[in-house]
Amino acid sequence: SEPARNARLRVELPDGVSLVQTTPKDVQATRSEVLFPPATVAPGSPQRFTLTYRADKAGTAFFKTSLEATGLGDRPLVKEQSVEVVPR
């Protein structure tokens, strides 16, 4: 019932993956991590973040995302996702 304030999304990039672009664009990025700017998310209103990447090698790429926000507690919400990259 309350907005999630200061929501911060972090994506750890796996080896062999290069960042191409994000939405929103004003992110902090290194070779291995993308940190999206803090946002306030109203209840029942989705917030969309996108990340476009280029795979540099075939194999399984494991992405780890974490979400922190005021009111979510001391531990971030964490999700891991794998993507199978095939050669062209």
GROMACS .gro file of N, CA, C and O in nm:
model
  352
    1SER      N    1   0.082  -0.121   0.000
    1SER     CA    2   0.000   0.000   0.000
    1SER      C    3   0.086   0.126   0.000
    1SER      O    4   0.035   0.233  -0.024
    2GLU      N    5   0.213   0.112   0.029
    2GLU     CA    6   0.305   0.227   0.028
    2GLU      C    7   0.399   0.216  -0.092
    2GLU      O    8   0.434   0.105  -0.133
    3PRO      N    9   0.443   0.330  -0.145
    3PRO     CA   10   0.540   0.322  -0.255
    3PRO      C   11   0.674   0.267  -0.205
    3PRO      O   12   0.711   0.286  -0.090
    4ALA      N   13   0.743   0.198  -0.294
    4ALA     CA   14   0.880   0.152  -0.265
    4ALA      C   15   0.972   0.269  -0.301
    4ALA      O   16   0.986   0.304  -0.417
    5ARG      N   17   1.029   0.329  -0.199
    5ARG     CA   18   1.115   0.446  -0.221
    5ARG      C   19   1.260   0.402  -0.232
    5ARG      O   20   1.302   0.306  -0.172
    6ASN      N   21   1.334   0.478  -0.311
    6ASN     CA   22   1.477   0.454  -0.326
    6ASN      C   23   1.505   0.311  -0.374
    6ASN      O   24   1.599   0.247  -0.327
    7ALA      N   25   1.422   0.261  -0.466
    7ALA     CA   26   1.441   0.127  -0.520
    7ALA      C   27   1.564   0.129  -0.612
    7ALA      O   28   1.576   0.214  -0.700
    8ARG      N   29   1.656   0.035  -0.586
    8ARG     CA   30   1.781   0.029  -0.662
    8ARG      C   31   1.798  -0.111  -0.719
    8ARG      O   32   1.804  -0.208  -0.645
    9LEU      N   33   1.806  -0.118  -0.851
    9LEU     CA   34   1.823  -0.244  -0.921
    9LEU      C   35   1.968  -0.257  -0.966
    9LEU      O   36   2.023  -0.166  -1.028
   10ARG      N   37   2.028  -0.371  -0.934
   10ARG     CA   38   2.167  -0.401  -0.971
   10ARG      C   39   2.168  -0.531  -1.051
   10ARG      O   40   2.103  -0.628  -1.013
   11VAL      N   41   2.241  -0.532  -1.163
   11VAL     CA   42   2.254  -0.651  -1.246
   11VAL      C   43   2.403  -0.684  -1.258
   11VAL      O   44   2.482  -0.600  -1.301
   12GLU      N   45   2.438  -0.806  -1.218
   12GLU     CA   46   2.575  -0.853  -1.235
   12GLU      C   47   2.585  -0.919  -1.372
   12GLU      O   48   2.508  -1.010  -1.403
   13LEU      N   49   2.678  -0.871  -1.454
   13LEU     CA   50   2.696  -0.924  -1.588
   13LEU      C   51   2.794  -1.042  -1.584
   13LEU      O   52   2.900  -1.032  -1.523
   14PRO      N   53   2.761  -1.150  -1.651
   14PRO     CA   54   2.852  -1.265  -1.651
   14PRO      C   55   2.972  -1.241  -1.743
   14PRO      O   56   2.969  -1.152  -1.829
   15ASP      N   57   3.076  -1.321  -1.725
   15ASP     CA   58   3.190  -1.317  -1.816
   15ASP      C   59   3.142  -1.347  -1.957
   15ASP      O   60   3.051  -1.427  -1.976
   16GLY      N   61   3.202  -1.281  -2.054
   16GLY     CA   62   3.166  -1.307  -2.193
   16GLY      C   63   3.045  -1.229  -2.241
   16GLY      O   64   2.994  -1.255  -2.350
   17VAL      N   65   2.998  -1.132  -2.162
   17VAL     CA   66   2.883  -1.049  -2.198
   17VAL      C   67   2.924  -0.903  -2.190
   17VAL      O   68   2.987  -0.861  -2.094
   18SER      N   69   2.890  -0.826  -2.294
   18SER     CA   70   2.921  -0.682  -2.297
   18SER      C   71   2.791  -0.602  -2.300
   18SER      O   72   2.698  -0.636  -2.374
   19LEU      N   73   2.786  -0.496  -2.223
   19LEU     CA   74   2.669  -0.408  -2.219
   19LEU      C   75   2.660  -0.327  -2.348
   19LEU      O   76   2.759  -0.272  -2.394
   20VAL      N   77   2.540  -0.321  -2.406
   20VAL     CA   78   2.517  -0.241  -2.527
   20VAL      C   79   2.441  -0.114  -2.490
   20VAL      O   80   2.484  -0.004  -2.522
   21GLN      N   81   2.325  -0.128  -2.423
   21GLN     CA   82   2.248  -0.011  -2.381
   21GLN      C   83   2.150  -0.048  -2.271
   21GLN      O   84   2.125  -0.166  -2.247
   22THR      N   85   2.098   0.054  -2.203
   22THR     CA   86   2.000   0.034  -2.097
   22THR      C   87   1.889   0.138  -2.109
   22THR      O   88   1.905   0.241  -2.173
   23THR      N   89   1.777   0.109  -2.045
   23THR     CA   90   1.669   0.206  -2.027
   23THR      C   91   1.625   0.195  -1.883
   23THR      O   92   1.592   0.085  -1.839
   24PRO      N   93   1.631   0.301  -1.805
   24PRO     CA   94   1.680   0.434  -1.842
   24PRO      C   95   1.831   0.432  -1.870
   24PRO      O   96   1.900   0.338  -1.835
   25LYS      N   97   1.877   0.540  -1.934
   25LYS     CA   98   2.016   0.544  -1.980
   25LYS      C   99   2.116   0.587  -1.874
   25LYS      O  100   2.233   0.558  -1.885
   26ASP      N  101   2.072   0.657  -1.773
   26ASP     CA  102   2.166   0.714  -1.674
   26ASP      C  103   2.203   0.612  -1.565
   26ASP      O  104   2.171   0.627  -1.449
   27VAL      N  105   2.275   0.507  -1.608
   27VAL     CA  106   2.317   0.402  -1.517
   27VAL      C  107   2.464   0.420  -1.481
   27VAL      O  108   2.538   0.491  -1.548
   28GLN      N  109   2.505   0.354  -1.374
   28GLN     CA  110   2.646   0.340  -1.342
   28GLN      C  111   2.683   0.200  -1.388
   28GLN      O  112   2.620   0.103  -1.348
   29ALA      N  113   2.783   0.191  -1.474
   29ALA     CA  114   2.817   0.060  -1.530
   29ALA      C  115   2.967   0.036  -1.527
   29ALA      O  116   3.046   0.128  -1.549
   30THR      N  117   3.002  -0.088  -1.497
   30THR     CA  118   3.139  -0.134  -1.508
   30THR      C  119   3.136  -0.255  -1.602
   30THR      O  120   3.029  -0.291  -1.653
   31ARG      N  121   3.246  -0.318  -1.620
   31ARG     CA  122   3.251  -0.437  -1.708
   31ARG      C  123   3.165  -0.551  -1.653
   31ARG      O  124   3.113  -0.632  -1.728
   32SER      N  125   3.147  -0.554  -1.520
   32SER     CA  126   3.078  -0.669  -1.460
   32SER      C  127   2.947  -0.634  -1.390
   32SER      O  128   2.881  -0.724  -1.337
   33GLU      N  129   2.906  -0.507  -1.392
   33GLU     CA  130   2.787  -0.471  -1.313
   33GLU      C  131   2.720  -0.347  -1.370
   33GLU      O  132   2.785  -0.256  -1.419
   34VAL      N  133   2.586  -0.346  -1.360
   34VAL     CA  134   2.506  -0.229  -1.398
   34VAL      C  135   2.420  -0.192  -1.279
   34VAL      O  136   2.351  -0.276  -1.223
   35LEU      N  137   2.425  -0.065  -1.238
   35LEU     CA  138   2.343  -0.015  -1.129
   35LEU      C  139   2.251   0.093  -1.185
   35LEU      O  140   2.296   0.197  -1.232
   36PHE      N  141   2.121   0.063  -1.183
   36PHE     CA  142   2.023   0.158  -1.233
   36PHE      C  143   2.000   0.267  -1.130
   36PHE      O  144   2.018   0.244  -1.010
   37PRO      N  145   1.958   0.387  -1.174
   37PRO     CA  146   1.937   0.497  -1.078
   37PRO      C  147   1.821   0.466  -0.984
   37PRO      O  148   1.728   0.392  -1.021
   38PRO      N  149   1.824   0.521  -0.862
   38PRO     CA  150   1.715   0.499  -0.767
   38PRO      C  151   1.581   0.548  -0.824
   38PRO      O  152   1.577   0.646  -0.898
   39ALA      N  153   1.475   0.477  -0.790
   39ALA     CA  154   1.342   0.513  -0.839
   39ALA      C  155   1.241   0.491  -0.727
   39ALA      O  156   1.264   0.414  -0.635
   40THR      N  157   1.128   0.559  -0.737
   40THR     CA  158   1.015   0.535  -0.648
   40THR      C  159   0.909   0.462  -0.730
   40THR      O  160   0.872   0.506  -0.838
   41VAL      N  161   0.865   0.348  -0.678
   41VAL     CA  162   0.768   0.264  -0.749
   41VAL      C  163   0.638   0.264  -0.670
   41VAL      O  164   0.635   0.220  -0.555
   42ALA      N  165   0.532   0.315  -0.732
   42ALA     CA  166   0.401   0.321  -0.666
   42ALA      C  167   0.341   0.181  -0.660
   42ALA      O  168   0.367   0.097  -0.747
   43PRO      N  169   0.259   0.153  -0.557
   43PRO     CA  170   0.195   0.023  -0.546
   43PRO      C  171   0.112  -0.008  -0.671
   43PRO      O  172   0.037   0.076  -0.720
   44GLY      N  173   0.128  -0.128  -0.724
   44GLY     CA  174   0.050  -0.170  -0.840
   44GLY      C  175   0.094  -0.108  -0.971
   44GLY      O  176   0.029  -0.127  -1.073
   45SER      N  177   0.201  -0.030  -0.969
   45SER     CA  178   0.250   0.035  -1.091
   45SER      C  179   0.387  -0.022  -1.127
   45SER      O  180   0.485   0.005  -1.059
   46PRO      N  181   0.394  -0.102  -1.231
   46PRO     CA  182   0.523  -0.161  -1.265
   46PRO      C  183   0.622  -0.056  -1.313
   46PRO      O  184   0.584   0.046  -1.369
   47GLN      N  185   0.746  -0.082  -1.287
   47GLN     CA  186   0.855   0.003  -1.334
   47GLN      C  187   0.940  -0.084  -1.426
   47GLN      O  188   0.977  -0.196  -1.389
   48ARG      N  189   0.971  -0.037  -1.546
   48ARG     CA  190   1.044  -0.119  -1.643
   48ARG      C  191   1.188  -0.070  -1.658
   48ARG      O  192   1.212   0.049  -1.677
   49PHE      N  193   1.280  -0.164  -1.647
   49PHE     CA  194   1.421  -0.141  -1.671
   49PHE      C  195   1.463  -0.240  -1.779
   49PHE      O  196   1.426  -0.357  -1.773
   50THR      N  197   1.540  -0.196  -1.878
   50THR     CA  198   1.586  -0.288  -1.981
   50THR      C  199   1.738  -0.283  -1.991
   50THR      O  200   1.800  -0.180  -1.964
   51LEU      N  201   1.793  -0.394  -2.032
   51LEU     CA  202   1.936  -0.408  -2.049
   51LEU      C  203   1.957  -0.487  -2.178
   51LEU      O  204   1.902  -0.596  -2.193
   52THR      N  205   2.030  -0.430  -2.271
   52THR     CA  206   2.064  -0.499  -2.395
   52THR      C  207   2.212  -0.532  -2.388
   52THR      O  208   2.294  -0.447  -2.352
   53TYR      N  209   2.245  -0.656  -2.422
   53TYR     CA  210   2.384  -0.700  -2.412
   53TYR      C  211   2.425  -0.775  -2.537
   53TYR      O  212   2.341  -0.816  -2.618
   54ARG      N  213   2.555  -0.791  -2.553
   54ARG     CA  214   2.612  -0.869  -2.662
   54ARG      C  215   2.691  -0.983  -2.600
   54ARG      O  216   2.774  -0.962  -2.511
   55ALA      N  217   2.666  -1.103  -2.646
   55ALA     CA  218   2.742  -1.219  -2.598
   55ALA      C  219   2.869  -1.232  -2.681
   55ALA      O  220   2.865  -1.228  -2.803
   56ASP      N  221   2.982  -1.246  -2.615
   56ASP     CA  222   3.110  -1.257  -2.682
   56ASP      C  223   3.151  -1.401  -2.707
   56ASP      O  224   3.246  -1.426  -2.782
   57LYS      N  225   3.082  -1.496  -2.645
   57LYS     CA  226   3.114  -1.637  -2.665
   57LYS      C  227   2.990  -1.721  -2.639
   57LYS      O  228   2.898  -1.679  -2.568
   58ALA      N  229   2.988  -1.841  -2.697
   58ALA     CA  230   2.876  -1.933  -2.678
   58ALA      C  231   2.887  -1.998  -2.541
   58ALA      O  232   2.994  -2.008  -2.483
   59GLY      N  233   2.772  -2.041  -2.489
   59GLY     CA  234   2.767  -2.108  -2.360
   59GLY      C  235   2.651  -2.057  -2.278
   59GLY      O  236   2.564  -1.987  -2.328
   60THR      N  237   2.649  -2.091  -2.152
   60THR     CA  238   2.544  -2.046  -2.061
   60THR      C  239   2.592  -1.921  -1.988
   60THR      O  240   2.699  -1.922  -1.928
   61ALA      N  241   2.512  -1.816  -1.996
   61ALA     CA  242   2.543  -1.690  -1.927
   61ALA      C  243   2.447  -1.678  -1.808
   61ALA      O  244   2.326  -1.686  -1.824
   62PHE      N  245   2.503  -1.660  -1.688
   62PHE     CA  246   2.423  -1.647  -1.566
   62PHE      C  247   2.420  -1.501  -1.522
   62PHE      O  248   2.524  -1.443  -1.493
   63PHE      N  249   2.300  -1.443  -1.518
   63PHE     CA  250   2.281  -1.306  -1.472
   63PHE      C  251   2.226  -1.310  -1.330
   63PHE      O  252   2.140  -1.393  -1.299
   64LYS      N  253   2.271  -1.220  -1.245
   64LYS     CA  254   2.219  -1.211  -1.109
   64LYS      C  255   2.169  -1.068  -1.090
   64LYS      O  256   2.241  -0.972  -1.113
   65THR      N  257   2.042  -1.056  -1.051
   65THR     CA  258   1.983  -0.925  -1.023
   65THR      C  259   1.950  -0.914  -0.876
   65THR      O  260   1.914  -1.014  -0.812
   66SER      N  261   1.963  -0.794  -0.824
   66SER     CA  262   1.922  -0.770  -0.685
   66SER      C  263   1.848  -0.637  -0.679
   66SER      O  264   1.880  -0.543  -0.752
   67LEU      N  265   1.748  -0.632  -0.593
   67LEU     CA  266   1.665  -0.514  -0.576
   67LEU      C  267   1.663  -0.477  -0.429
   67LEU      O  268   1.631  -0.561  -0.344
   68GLU      N  269   1.698  -0.354  -0.401
   68GLU     CA  270   1.690  -0.300  -0.265
   68GLU      C  271   1.597  -0.179  -0.268
   68GLU      O  272   1.589  -0.109  -0.368
   69ALA      N  273   1.525  -0.156  -0.160
   69ALA     CA  274   1.438  -0.039  -0.149
   69ALA      C  275   1.409  -0.013  -0.003
   69ALA      O  276   1.409  -0.106   0.079
   70THR      N  277   1.386   0.113   0.029
   70THR     CA  278   1.346   0.149   0.164
   70THR      C  279   1.215   0.076   0.194
   70THR      O  280   1.122   0.077   0.115
   71GLY      N  281   1.211   0.005   0.304
   71GLY     CA  282   1.092  -0.067   0.343
   71GLY      C  283   1.092  -0.214   0.305
   71GLY      O  284   1.003  -0.288   0.344
   72LEU      N  285   1.193  -0.259   0.228
   72LEU     CA  286   1.200  -0.401   0.191
   72LEU      C  287   1.279  -0.483   0.292
   72LEU      O  288   1.287  -0.604   0.279
   73GLY      N  289   1.339  -0.418   0.388
   73GLY     CA  290   1.417  -0.490   0.487
   73GLY      C  291   1.566  -0.478   0.461
   73GLY      O  292   1.610  -0.405   0.373
   74ASP      N  293   1.644  -0.553   0.539
   74ASP     CA  294   1.789  -0.543   0.533
   74ASP      C  295   1.851  -0.622   0.418
   74ASP      O  296   1.967  -0.599   0.383
   75ARG      N  297   1.779  -0.718   0.363
   75ARG     CA  298   1.836  -0.803   0.259
   75ARG      C  299   1.769  -0.775   0.126
   75ARG      O  300   1.646  -0.767   0.118
   76PRO      N  301   1.849  -0.764   0.020
   76PRO     CA  302   1.789  -0.738  -0.112
   76PRO      C  303   1.714  -0.861  -0.164
   76PRO      O  304   1.740  -0.974  -0.124
   77LEU      N  305   1.620  -0.837  -0.255
   77LEU     CA  306   1.554  -0.945  -0.328
   77LEU      C  307   1.650  -0.985  -0.440
   77LEU      O  308   1.697  -0.901  -0.515
   78VAL      N  309   1.682  -1.113  -0.450
   78VAL     CA  310   1.782  -1.161  -0.546
   78VAL      C  311   1.719  -1.264  -0.639
   78VAL      O  312   1.642  -1.349  -0.595
   79LYS      N  313   1.752  -1.254  -0.768
   79LYS     CA  314   1.706  -1.352  -0.866
   79LYS      C  315   1.821  -1.382  -0.961
   79LYS      O  316   1.892  -1.291  -1.003
   80GLU      N  317   1.838  -1.509  -0.992
   80GLU     CA  318   1.938  -1.549  -1.090
   80GLU      C  319   1.867  -1.607  -1.212
   80GLU      O  320   1.769  -1.678  -1.198
   81GLN      N  321   1.918  -1.572  -1.328
   81GLN     CA  322   1.857  -1.616  -1.455
   81GLN      C  323   1.969  -1.659  -1.549
   81GLN      O  324   2.073  -1.594  -1.555
   82SER      N  325   1.948  -1.767  -1.619
   82SER     CA  326   2.049  -1.811  -1.716
   82SER      C  327   1.994  -1.796  -1.858
   82SER      O  328   1.873  -1.806  -1.881
   83VAL      N  329   2.085  -1.771  -1.951
   83VAL     CA  330   2.052  -1.758  -2.092
   83VAL      C  331   2.151  -1.844  -2.169
   83VAL      O  332   2.272  -1.837  -2.143
   84GLU      N  333   2.101  -1.925  -2.260
   84GLU     CA  334   2.189  -2.008  -2.341
   84GLU      C  335   2.227  -1.929  -2.466
   84GLU      O  336   2.141  -1.888  -2.544
   85VAL      N  337   2.355  -1.909  -2.486
   85VAL     CA  338   2.407  -1.834  -2.601
   85VAL      C  339   2.459  -1.935  -2.703
   85VAL      O  340   2.542  -2.019  -2.670
   86VAL      N  341   2.406  -1.927  -2.825
   86VAL     CA  342   2.447  -2.020  -2.930
   86VAL      C  343   2.526  -1.944  -3.038
   86VAL      O  344   2.498  -1.826  -3.064
   87PRO      N  345   2.623  -2.009  -3.101
   87PRO     CA  346   2.700  -1.942  -3.205
   87PRO      C  347   2.616  -1.920  -3.330
   87PRO      O  348   2.523  -1.995  -3.357
   88ARG      N  349   2.651  -1.818  -3.406
   88ARG     CA  350   2.579  -1.789  -3.530
   88ARG      C  351   2.642  -1.861  -3.645
   88ARG      O  352   2.751  -1.883  -3.663
   0.00000   0.00000   0.00000
